[in-house]
Amino acid sequence: MRYGHFDDAAKEYVIETPATPLPWINYLGNEDFFSLISNTGGGYSFYKDAKLRRITRYRYNNVPADNGSRCYYLSLMDSDSADAKPVETWSPTFLPCKTPLDSYKCRQGIGYTVFEASKRGIESKLTAFVPLHTNAEINRLDVTNTTDEPAVIDVTGSVEWCLWNAADDSSNFQRNLSTGEVEIERETDATPLYHKTEFKERRNHYAFYGVNAPVVGFDTSRDEFLGQFNGWDTPQVIAEGKAHDSVAHGWFPIAANRVRLELQPDETASLVFMLGYIEVAKDQKWEDPNDPAKVGIINKKPAHELFRRFATVEQVEAALKELNSYWSELLTTYSVDSGDEKLDRMVNIWHQYQCMVTFNMSRSASYYESGMGRGMGFRDSNQDLLGFVHLIPERARERIIDIASTQMEDGSAWHSAHRPRRLE
């Protein structure tokens, strides 16, 4: 059975059905911030190390598989009133809703992923990528009303936070169910939602999830968002048509923002969702440590600065263009013209891309290598150098030094190591 095709001109693999035998995974990011994203929107994000700096939660043996992570819901509402109810809800990535789509395509590109879908005359295009030199994943969502009638669409974007250490997050429940902590910036229209678990006690980093538009509601408690007996396919707040504005204290913190779009025929609205990671100096953790009224309020200035860099569609387009230029230049460093288009395709595009992904991840994070065990393998990482040294010689040199730092005086080395352990 055919599941898709190569688009050589665009350097994409175009998947034509969500029902692939296994998730088709793309790897986003080039330096420190990385995201895995499947052809149905699954995956997870982390900073440098998939065990010690896991940002979003992923369940490897989940049933149904590849469910959760970044979740988007488009709800066609029956009116524009505050009490409006959903007529139907679907996901532009197919999962988690599983509502059959009228059309679906997933374009897995070089450093980016695009989902194109339609339902009830509402077309959507979701573009996901990690900009260069940026600790954030950008999700641009374009929604178009192709019907002859005005349409009210409620868009909800959500992520589930991992409590940083992925191994501890998946096992130490008697402790973790008491530690989850969030902060909400109510004074801004976009209502960024902040994950600050253990920030007060011992960490100097936090994460945030926001959108560049006024929200009509939000949720940070997974239990409130999903409801007692519901899953990510049918969250209670989505079925009710109204967010609960919940504030999580322990248990399972999430971030969910709800935006209402009122679209005329042939009108398109664009939203920019951002998942970001921030580190601050220990003496700059708090907004104002000398003001008793602001004790415990995190320093959001670097988050605001990061968000403003991608607050408009024009900024997002420029960042994606810069990313595409980076990859185009990199992949032209070496090329072959064998006369066999299939061989040329694999050597010139996909094999080199795979070698760069291997450089970034060092095989330490996927859907099958959880990122919680081996870290960066000594032998494997040395072998991997052969695949990318011609593309990025200076960074290859840095990797050799990084690997060599695990060696002992007698020449032996750790079988594997987690690079950011020095950050703990």
CSV table of C-alpha atoms in Angstrom, one decimal:
chain,number,residue,atom,x,y,z
A,1,MET,CA,0.0,0.0,0.0
A,2,ARG,CA,1.2,3.5,-0.8
A,3,TYR,CA,1.3,6.0,2.1
A,4,GLY,CA,3.0,9.0,0.4
A,5,HIS,CA,5.6,10.2,-2.1
A,6,PHE,CA,8.8,12.2,-2.3
A,7,ASP,CA,8.6,15.8,-3.5
A,8,ASP,CA,12.2,16.3,-4.6
A,9,ALA,CA,11.8,19.9,-5.6
A,10,ALA,CA,10.6,20.8,-2.1
A,11,LYS,CA,12.8,18.3,-0.3
A,12,GLU,CA,9.8,16.9,1.4
A,13,TYR,CA,8.2,13.5,1.9
A,14,VAL,CA,4.4,14.0,1.5
A,15,ILE,CA,2.3,11.6,3.6
A,16,GLU,CA,-1.2,11.2,2.3
A,17,THR,CA,-2.9,9.3,5.1
A,18,PRO,CA,-2.6,9.5,8.9
A,19,ALA,CA,-2.9,5.7,9.1
A,20,THR,CA,0.7,4.8,8.5
A,21,PRO,CA,1.9,1.5,9.9
A,22,LEU,CA,4.0,3.4,12.4
A,23,PRO,CA,4.4,7.1,13.1
A,24,TRP,CA,6.6,8.9,10.6
A,25,ILE,CA,8.9,11.1,12.7
A,26,ASN,CA,10.7,14.3,11.9
A,27,TYR,CA,13.3,15.8,14.1
A,28,LEU,CA,13.3,19.6,14.5
A,29,GLY,CA,16.1,21.7,15.9
A,30,ASN,CA,19.8,22.3,15.2
A,31,GLU,CA,21.6,23.3,18.4
A,32,ASP,CA,20.1,23.0,21.9
A,33,PHE,CA,16.3,22.9,21.6
A,34,PHE,CA,14.9,19.8,19.9
A,35,SER,CA,11.4,18.5,19.0
A,36,LEU,CA,10.2,15.2,17.7
A,37,ILE,CA,7.0,15.4,15.6
A,38,SER,CA,5.1,12.6,13.9
A,39,ASN,CA,2.8,12.7,11.0
A,40,THR,CA,-0.2,13.0,13.4
A,41,GLY,CA,1.4,15.6,15.7
A,42,GLY,CA,2.8,13.4,18.4
A,43,GLY,CA,6.2,13.7,19.9
A,44,TYR,CA,8.0,15.6,22.6
A,45,SER,CA,10.5,18.5,23.1
A,46,PHE,CA,13.6,18.9,25.2
A,47,TYR,CA,16.5,21.2,25.8
A,48,LYS,CA,19.9,19.5,25.1
A,49,ASP,CA,19.1,16.3,26.9
A,50,ALA,CA,16.0,14.2,26.5
A,51,LYS,CA,16.2,12.8,30.1
A,52,LEU,CA,17.3,15.8,32.2
A,53,ARG,CA,15.6,18.6,30.4
A,54,ARG,CA,12.4,17.1,29.0
A,55,ILE,CA,9.9,19.8,28.4
A,56,THR,CA,6.8,18.0,27.2
A,57,ARG,CA,5.6,14.5,28.3
A,58,TYR,CA,5.5,11.5,26.1
A,59,ARG,CA,4.3,7.9,26.9
A,60,TYR,CA,6.1,5.4,24.8
A,61,ASN,CA,3.8,2.5,25.4
A,62,ASN,CA,0.6,4.5,25.3
A,63,VAL,CA,-2.6,3.1,23.9
A,64,PRO,CA,-3.6,4.3,21.4
A,65,ALA,CA,0.0,4.9,20.3
A,66,ASP,CA,1.4,8.4,19.7
A,67,ASN,CA,-1.3,10.2,21.6
A,68,GLY,CA,-0.8,13.4,23.5
A,69,SER,CA,2.1,15.9,23.3
A,70,ARG,CA,1.1,18.9,21.1
A,71,CYS,CA,-2.6,18.8,20.7
A,72,TYR,CA,-4.7,21.1,18.5
A,73,TYR,CA,-8.5,21.3,18.4
A,74,LEU,CA,-10.7,23.1,15.9
A,75,SER,CA,-14.3,23.4,17.0
A,76,LEU,CA,-17.0,24.7,14.7
A,77,MET,CA,-19.3,26.6,17.1
A,78,ASP,CA,-23.1,27.0,16.8
A,79,SER,CA,-22.9,30.7,17.5
A,80,ASP,CA,-20.6,33.5,18.5
A,81,SER,CA,-22.1,33.8,22.0
A,82,ALA,CA,-20.2,33.1,25.3
A,83,ASP,CA,-22.4,30.0,25.7
A,84,ALA,CA,-21.8,28.6,22.2
A,85,LYS,CA,-21.5,24.9,21.9
A,86,PRO,CA,-19.4,22.9,19.4
A,87,VAL,CA,-21.1,21.4,16.3
A,88,GLU,CA,-18.1,19.3,15.6
A,89,THR,CA,-14.4,19.2,16.7
A,90,TRP,CA,-11.4,17.8,14.8
A,91,SER,CA,-7.6,18.0,14.9
A,92,PRO,CA,-5.6,19.5,12.0
A,93,THR,CA,-3.1,16.7,12.7
A,94,PHE,CA,-5.8,14.0,12.8
A,95,LEU,CA,-4.7,13.0,16.3
A,96,PRO,CA,-5.7,13.3,19.1
A,97,CYS,CA,-9.4,13.8,18.0
A,98,LYS,CA,-9.4,11.0,15.4
A,99,THR,CA,-12.3,12.8,13.7
A,100,PRO,CA,-12.2,11.7,10.0
A,101,LEU,CA,-10.9,14.6,7.9
A,102,ASP,CA,-12.2,15.5,4.4
A,103,SER,CA,-8.6,15.9,3.3
A,104,TYR,CA,-5.2,15.4,4.9
A,105,LYS,CA,-1.5,15.8,4.0
A,106,CYS,CA,1.6,15.9,6.1
A,107,ARG,CA,4.7,17.3,4.5
A,108,GLN,CA,7.8,16.2,6.4
A,109,GLY,CA,10.5,18.7,5.3
A,110,ILE,CA,14.1,19.4,6.2
A,111,GLY,CA,13.8,20.9,9.7
A,112,TYR,CA,10.1,21.6,9.5
A,113,THR,CA,6.7,19.8,9.3
A,114,VAL,CA,3.5,21.0,7.6
A,115,PHE,CA,0.0,19.6,8.1
A,116,GLU,CA,-2.7,20.4,5.6
A,117,ALA,CA,-6.3,19.4,6.4
A,118,SER,CA,-9.9,20.3,5.8
A,119,LYS,CA,-13.2,19.6,7.4
A,120,ARG,CA,-16.7,21.1,6.8
A,121,GLY,CA,-15.3,23.7,4.5
A,122,ILE,CA,-12.7,24.8,7.0
A,123,GLU,CA,-9.1,24.5,5.7
A,124,SER,CA,-6.1,24.5,8.0
A,125,LYS,CA,-2.4,24.6,7.6
A,126,LEU,CA,-0.1,24.0,10.6
A,127,THR,CA,3.6,24.6,10.2
A,128,ALA,CA,6.0,23.5,12.9
A,129,PHE,CA,9.7,24.3,13.2
A,130,VAL,CA,12.5,25.3,15.6
A,131,PRO,CA,14.1,28.6,14.4
A,132,LEU,CA,17.8,28.8,14.2
A,133,HIS,CA,19.6,30.0,17.4
A,134,THR,CA,16.3,29.7,19.3
A,135,ASN,CA,15.1,27.6,22.3
A,136,ALA,CA,11.5,27.4,21.1
A,137,GLU,CA,9.2,25.5,18.8
A,138,ILE,CA,6.9,27.6,16.6
A,139,ASN,CA,3.5,26.3,15.5
A,140,ARG,CA,1.9,28.6,12.9
A,141,LEU,CA,-1.8,27.7,12.3
A,142,ASP,CA,-3.6,29.2,9.3
A,143,VAL,CA,-7.4,28.7,9.3
A,144,THR,CA,-9.5,29.5,6.2
A,145,ASN,CA,-13.3,29.5,5.8
A,146,THR,CA,-14.0,28.3,2.3
A,147,THR,CA,-17.8,28.1,2.8
A,148,ASP,CA,-20.4,30.6,1.7
A,149,GLU,CA,-21.4,31.4,5.3
A,150,PRO,CA,-19.6,33.1,8.3
A,151,ALA,CA,-18.0,30.5,10.6
A,152,VAL,CA,-17.1,30.7,14.3
A,153,ILE,CA,-14.1,28.5,15.0
A,154,ASP,CA,-12.7,28.0,18.5
A,155,VAL,CA,-9.0,27.0,18.3
A,156,THR,CA,-7.4,25.3,21.3
A,157,GLY,CA,-3.7,24.5,21.5
A,158,SER,CA,-2.3,22.5,24.4
A,159,VAL,CA,0.8,20.7,25.7
A,160,GLU,CA,1.4,18.5,28.7
A,161,TRP,CA,4.4,19.4,30.8
A,162,CYS,CA,7.0,16.9,31.8
A,163,LEU,CA,8.5,17.6,35.2
A,164,TRP,CA,12.0,18.1,33.7
A,165,ASN,CA,13.7,14.7,34.6
A,166,ALA,CA,11.9,12.3,32.2
A,167,ALA,CA,12.8,9.2,34.1
A,168,ASP,CA,11.7,10.6,37.5
A,169,ASP,CA,8.6,12.0,35.9
A,170,SER,CA,7.5,8.5,34.7
A,171,SER,CA,8.2,6.7,38.0
A,172,ASN,CA,8.4,8.9,41.2
A,173,PHE,CA,4.7,9.6,41.5
A,174,GLN,CA,4.5,9.8,45.3
A,175,ARG,CA,6.7,12.9,45.0
A,176,ASN,CA,5.8,14.3,41.6
A,177,LEU,CA,2.1,14.6,42.2
A,178,SER,CA,2.9,17.3,44.8
A,179,THR,CA,5.5,19.3,42.8
A,180,GLY,CA,3.9,20.5,39.6
A,181,GLU,CA,3.7,24.3,39.5
A,182,VAL,CA,2.5,26.9,37.0
A,183,GLU,CA,2.2,30.6,36.7
A,184,ILE,CA,-0.3,32.5,34.5
A,185,GLU,CA,0.2,36.0,33.1
A,186,ARG,CA,-3.3,37.3,33.3
A,187,GLU,CA,-2.5,40.9,32.5
A,188,THR,CA,-1.7,40.1,28.9
A,189,ASP,CA,-4.2,39.3,26.1
A,190,ALA,CA,-2.2,36.3,25.0
A,191,THR,CA,-2.1,34.7,28.5
A,192,PRO,CA,1.2,32.9,28.4
A,193,LEU,CA,1.2,29.9,30.6
A,194,TYR,CA,4.4,29.1,32.5
A,195,HIS,CA,5.8,25.8,33.8
A,196,LYS,CA,7.9,26.6,36.8
A,197,THR,CA,8.1,23.3,38.7
A,198,GLU,CA,11.0,23.3,41.2
A,199,PHE,CA,12.0,26.8,40.0
A,200,LYS,CA,11.8,28.2,43.6
A,201,GLU,CA,13.6,25.2,45.1
A,202,ARG,CA,16.5,24.4,42.9
A,203,ARG,CA,16.2,25.2,39.2
A,204,ASN,CA,17.0,28.3,37.1
A,205,HIS,CA,14.9,27.4,34.1
A,206,TYR,CA,11.3,27.4,33.1
A,207,ALA,CA,9.1,26.8,30.0
A,208,PHE,CA,6.1,28.6,28.6
A,209,TYR,CA,3.4,28.1,26.0
A,210,GLY,CA,1.5,31.0,24.5
A,211,VAL,CA,-0.3,32.3,21.4
A,212,ASN,CA,-0.1,35.7,19.7
A,213,ALA,CA,-3.8,36.5,20.0
A,214,PRO,CA,-6.3,37.3,22.8
A,215,VAL,CA,-7.6,34.1,24.4
A,216,VAL,CA,-11.1,33.4,25.6
A,217,GLY,CA,-10.0,30.9,28.2
A,218,PHE,CA,-7.1,28.7,29.3
A,219,ASP,CA,-6.4,25.7,31.4
A,220,THR,CA,-3.3,24.4,33.3
A,221,SER,CA,-4.8,21.4,35.1
A,222,ARG,CA,-5.0,18.2,33.0
A,223,ASP,CA,-7.7,16.8,35.2
A,224,GLU,CA,-9.9,19.9,34.7
A,225,PHE,CA,-9.1,20.0,30.9
A,226,LEU,CA,-9.8,16.3,30.2
A,227,GLY,CA,-12.4,15.5,32.8
A,228,GLN,CA,-12.5,12.4,35.0
A,229,PHE,CA,-13.2,9.8,32.3
A,230,ASN,CA,-12.0,11.5,29.1
A,231,GLY,CA,-8.9,11.3,27.0
A,232,TRP,CA,-7.1,13.7,24.7
A,233,ASP,CA,-9.5,12.7,21.9
A,234,THR,CA,-12.5,14.2,23.8
A,235,PRO,CA,-11.5,16.7,26.5
A,236,GLN,CA,-14.3,17.8,28.7
A,237,VAL,CA,-13.7,21.5,28.2
A,238,ILE,CA,-13.7,21.0,24.4
A,239,ALA,CA,-17.0,19.2,24.6
A,240,GLU,CA,-18.5,21.9,26.8
A,241,GLY,CA,-17.3,24.6,24.5
A,242,LYS,CA,-15.7,26.6,27.3
A,243,ALA,CA,-12.3,26.6,29.1
A,244,HIS,CA,-12.3,26.3,32.9
A,245,ASP,CA,-9.4,28.8,33.5
A,246,SER,CA,-8.0,26.2,35.9
A,247,VAL,CA,-4.8,26.7,37.9
A,248,ALA,CA,-2.8,23.5,38.6
A,249,HIS,CA,-1.3,22.8,42.0
A,250,GLY,CA,0.7,19.6,41.8
A,251,TRP,CA,-0.8,16.6,40.0
A,252,PHE,CA,-0.6,17.0,36.2
A,253,PRO,CA,0.2,20.5,34.9
A,254,ILE,CA,-0.6,21.4,31.2
A,255,ALA,CA,-0.9,24.5,29.1
A,256,ALA,CA,-4.0,25.0,27.0
A,257,ASN,CA,-5.0,28.3,25.3
A,258,ARG,CA,-8.4,28.8,23.6
A,259,VAL,CA,-8.8,31.4,20.8
A,260,ARG,CA,-12.1,32.3,19.1
A,261,LEU,CA,-12.0,33.1,15.3
A,262,GLU,CA,-14.9,34.6,13.5
A,263,LEU,CA,-14.3,34.1,9.8
A,264,GLN,CA,-16.2,35.5,6.9
A,265,PRO,CA,-16.4,33.5,3.6
A,266,ASP,CA,-12.9,33.1,2.1
A,267,GLU,CA,-11.3,34.8,5.1
A,268,THR,CA,-8.1,33.4,6.7
A,269,ALA,CA,-6.8,33.9,10.2
A,270,SER,CA,-3.3,33.1,11.3
A,271,LEU,CA,-2.2,32.2,14.8
A,272,VAL,CA,1.3,31.7,16.2
A,273,PHE,CA,1.7,29.3,19.1
A,274,MET,CA,5.1,29.1,20.8
A,275,LEU,CA,6.6,26.5,23.2
A,276,GLY,CA,9.7,28.1,24.7
A,277,TYR,CA,12.5,27.3,27.2
A,278,ILE,CA,14.2,29.9,29.3
A,279,GLU,CA,17.2,29.9,31.6
A,280,VAL,CA,18.0,32.8,33.9
A,281,ALA,CA,20.9,33.7,36.1
A,282,LYS,CA,20.4,32.7,39.7
A,283,ASP,CA,20.4,36.3,40.9
A,284,GLN,CA,17.8,37.2,38.3
A,285,LYS,CA,15.2,34.5,38.9
A,286,TRP,CA,12.5,36.7,40.3
A,287,GLU,CA,10.6,39.6,38.9
A,288,ASP,CA,11.4,41.8,41.9
A,289,PRO,CA,12.9,40.1,45.0
A,290,ASN,CA,12.6,43.3,47.0
A,291,ASP,CA,8.9,43.7,46.5
A,292,PRO,CA,6.9,41.5,49.0
A,293,ALA,CA,3.9,41.6,46.7
A,294,LYS,CA,6.0,39.9,43.9
A,295,VAL,CA,7.8,37.3,45.9
A,296,GLY,CA,7.7,34.0,43.9
A,297,ILE,CA,6.8,35.7,40.6
A,298,ILE,CA,9.3,34.5,38.0
A,299,ASN,CA,11.3,36.8,35.8
A,300,LYS,CA,9.4,36.8,32.6
A,301,LYS,CA,11.4,39.4,30.8
A,302,PRO,CA,13.5,36.9,28.7
A,303,ALA,CA,10.3,35.0,27.8
A,304,HIS,CA,8.7,38.3,26.6
A,305,GLU,CA,11.7,39.1,24.5
A,306,LEU,CA,11.7,35.6,22.9
A,307,PHE,CA,7.9,35.7,22.3
A,308,ARG,CA,8.2,39.2,20.6
A,309,ARG,CA,10.7,37.8,18.1
A,310,PHE,CA,8.0,35.6,16.6
A,311,ALA,CA,4.8,37.5,17.4
A,312,THR,CA,3.8,38.2,13.8
A,313,VAL,CA,3.3,36.1,10.7
A,314,GLU,CA,6.0,38.1,9.0
A,315,GLN,CA,8.6,37.3,11.7
A,316,VAL,CA,7.7,33.6,11.5
A,317,GLU,CA,8.0,33.6,7.7
A,318,ALA,CA,11.4,35.3,7.9
A,319,ALA,CA,12.6,32.7,10.5
A,320,LEU,CA,11.4,29.8,8.4
A,321,LYS,CA,13.1,31.3,5.3
A,322,GLU,CA,16.3,31.6,7.3
A,323,LEU,CA,16.0,27.9,8.3
A,324,ASN,CA,15.4,26.8,4.8
A,325,SER,CA,18.4,28.8,3.5
A,326,TYR,CA,20.6,27.2,6.2
A,327,TRP,CA,19.6,23.7,5.2
A,328,SER,CA,19.9,24.4,1.4
A,329,GLU,CA,23.4,25.7,1.9
A,330,LEU,CA,24.4,22.8,4.1
A,331,LEU,CA,23.0,20.1,1.7
A,332,THR,CA,24.8,21.6,-1.3
A,333,THR,CA,28.2,21.1,0.4
A,334,TYR,CA,28.3,17.7,-1.2
A,335,SER,CA,26.2,16.3,-4.0
A,336,VAL,CA,26.2,13.6,-6.6
A,337,ASP,CA,24.7,13.4,-10.1
A,338,SER,CA,24.6,9.7,-10.8
A,339,GLY,CA,21.9,9.7,-13.4
A,340,ASP,CA,19.7,7.7,-11.0
A,341,GLU,CA,17.2,10.1,-9.4
A,342,LYS,CA,16.4,7.7,-6.5
A,343,LEU,CA,20.1,7.4,-5.6
A,344,ASP,CA,20.6,11.2,-6.0
A,345,ARG,CA,17.6,11.8,-3.8
A,346,MET,CA,18.9,9.7,-1.0
A,347,VAL,CA,22.5,10.9,-1.1
A,348,ASN,CA,21.9,14.5,-1.7
A,349,ILE,CA,18.9,15.0,0.6
A,350,TRP,CA,17.8,12.3,3.0
A,351,HIS,CA,21.0,10.6,3.9
A,352,GLN,CA,22.7,13.9,4.7
A,353,TYR,CA,19.7,15.1,6.7
A,354,GLN,CA,19.7,11.8,8.6
A,355,CYS,CA,23.4,12.2,9.4
A,356,MET,CA,22.8,15.7,10.7
A,357,VAL,CA,19.9,14.5,12.9
A,358,THR,CA,22.2,11.8,14.2
A,359,PHE,CA,24.7,14.5,15.0
A,360,ASN,CA,22.1,16.6,16.9
A,361,MET,CA,20.6,13.7,18.8
A,362,SER,CA,23.5,11.3,18.9
A,363,ARG,CA,20.9,8.5,18.7
A,364,SER,CA,19.8,9.3,22.2
A,365,ALA,CA,16.2,10.3,21.6
A,366,SER,CA,13.5,8.8,19.4
A,367,TYR,CA,10.2,6.9,19.8
A,368,TYR,CA,12.2,3.7,20.6
A,369,GLU,CA,15.3,5.1,22.3
A,370,SER,CA,13.6,6.9,25.1
A,371,GLY,CA,16.4,9.3,25.9
A,372,MET,CA,16.2,8.3,29.6
A,373,GLY,CA,18.9,5.6,29.6
A,374,ARG,CA,22.0,5.6,27.4
A,375,GLY,CA,22.6,9.3,26.7
A,376,MET,CA,25.4,9.9,24.2
A,377,GLY,CA,27.2,6.7,23.4
A,378,PHE,CA,31.0,7.0,23.2
A,379,ARG,CA,31.6,4.5,20.3
A,380,ASP,CA,28.4,5.4,18.4
A,381,SER,CA,29.1,9.1,18.5
A,382,ASN,CA,32.7,8.6,17.3
A,383,GLN,CA,31.4,6.5,14.4
A,384,ASP,CA,28.7,9.1,13.6
A,385,LEU,CA,31.3,11.7,12.9
A,386,LEU,CA,32.0,10.1,9.6
A,387,GLY,CA,28.6,11.1,8.4
A,388,PHE,CA,28.7,14.8,9.0
A,389,VAL,CA,32.4,15.9,9.4
A,390,HIS,CA,32.3,17.2,5.8
A,391,LEU,CA,29.2,19.3,6.4
A,392,ILE,CA,30.1,21.0,9.7
A,393,PRO,CA,33.8,20.5,10.4
A,394,GLU,CA,34.0,23.0,13.3
A,395,ARG,CA,31.1,21.5,15.1
A,396,ALA,CA,32.5,18.0,14.5
A,397,ARG,CA,35.7,19.2,16.2
A,398,GLU,CA,33.6,20.3,19.2
A,399,ARG,CA,31.9,17.0,19.3
A,400,ILE,CA,35.2,15.1,19.3
A,401,ILE,CA,36.3,17.3,22.3
A,402,ASP,CA,33.0,16.7,24.0
A,403,ILE,CA,33.3,12.9,23.6
A,404,ALA,CA,36.9,12.9,24.7
A,405,SER,CA,36.0,14.7,27.9
A,406,THR,CA,34.5,11.4,29.1
A,407,GLN,CA,37.8,9.5,28.8
A,408,MET,CA,39.8,8.5,31.8
A,409,GLU,CA,43.6,8.9,32.2
A,410,ASP,CA,44.1,5.3,31.3
A,411,GLY,CA,42.3,5.8,28.0
A,412,SER,CA,39.1,4.0,29.0
A,413,ALA,CA,35.8,5.9,28.7
A,414,TRP,CA,32.2,5.8,29.9
A,415,HIS,CA,30.1,3.7,27.5
A,416,SER,CA,27.6,6.5,27.4
A,417,ALA,CA,27.0,9.8,29.2
A,418,HIS,CA,24.4,12.6,29.5
A,419,ARG,CA,26.0,15.8,28.3
A,420,PRO,CA,24.1,18.3,30.4
A,421,ARG,CA,24.6,16.5,33.7
A,422,ARG,CA,26.9,19.3,34.7
A,423,LEU,CA,23.8,21.5,34.6
A,424,GLU,CA,22.1,19.6,37.4
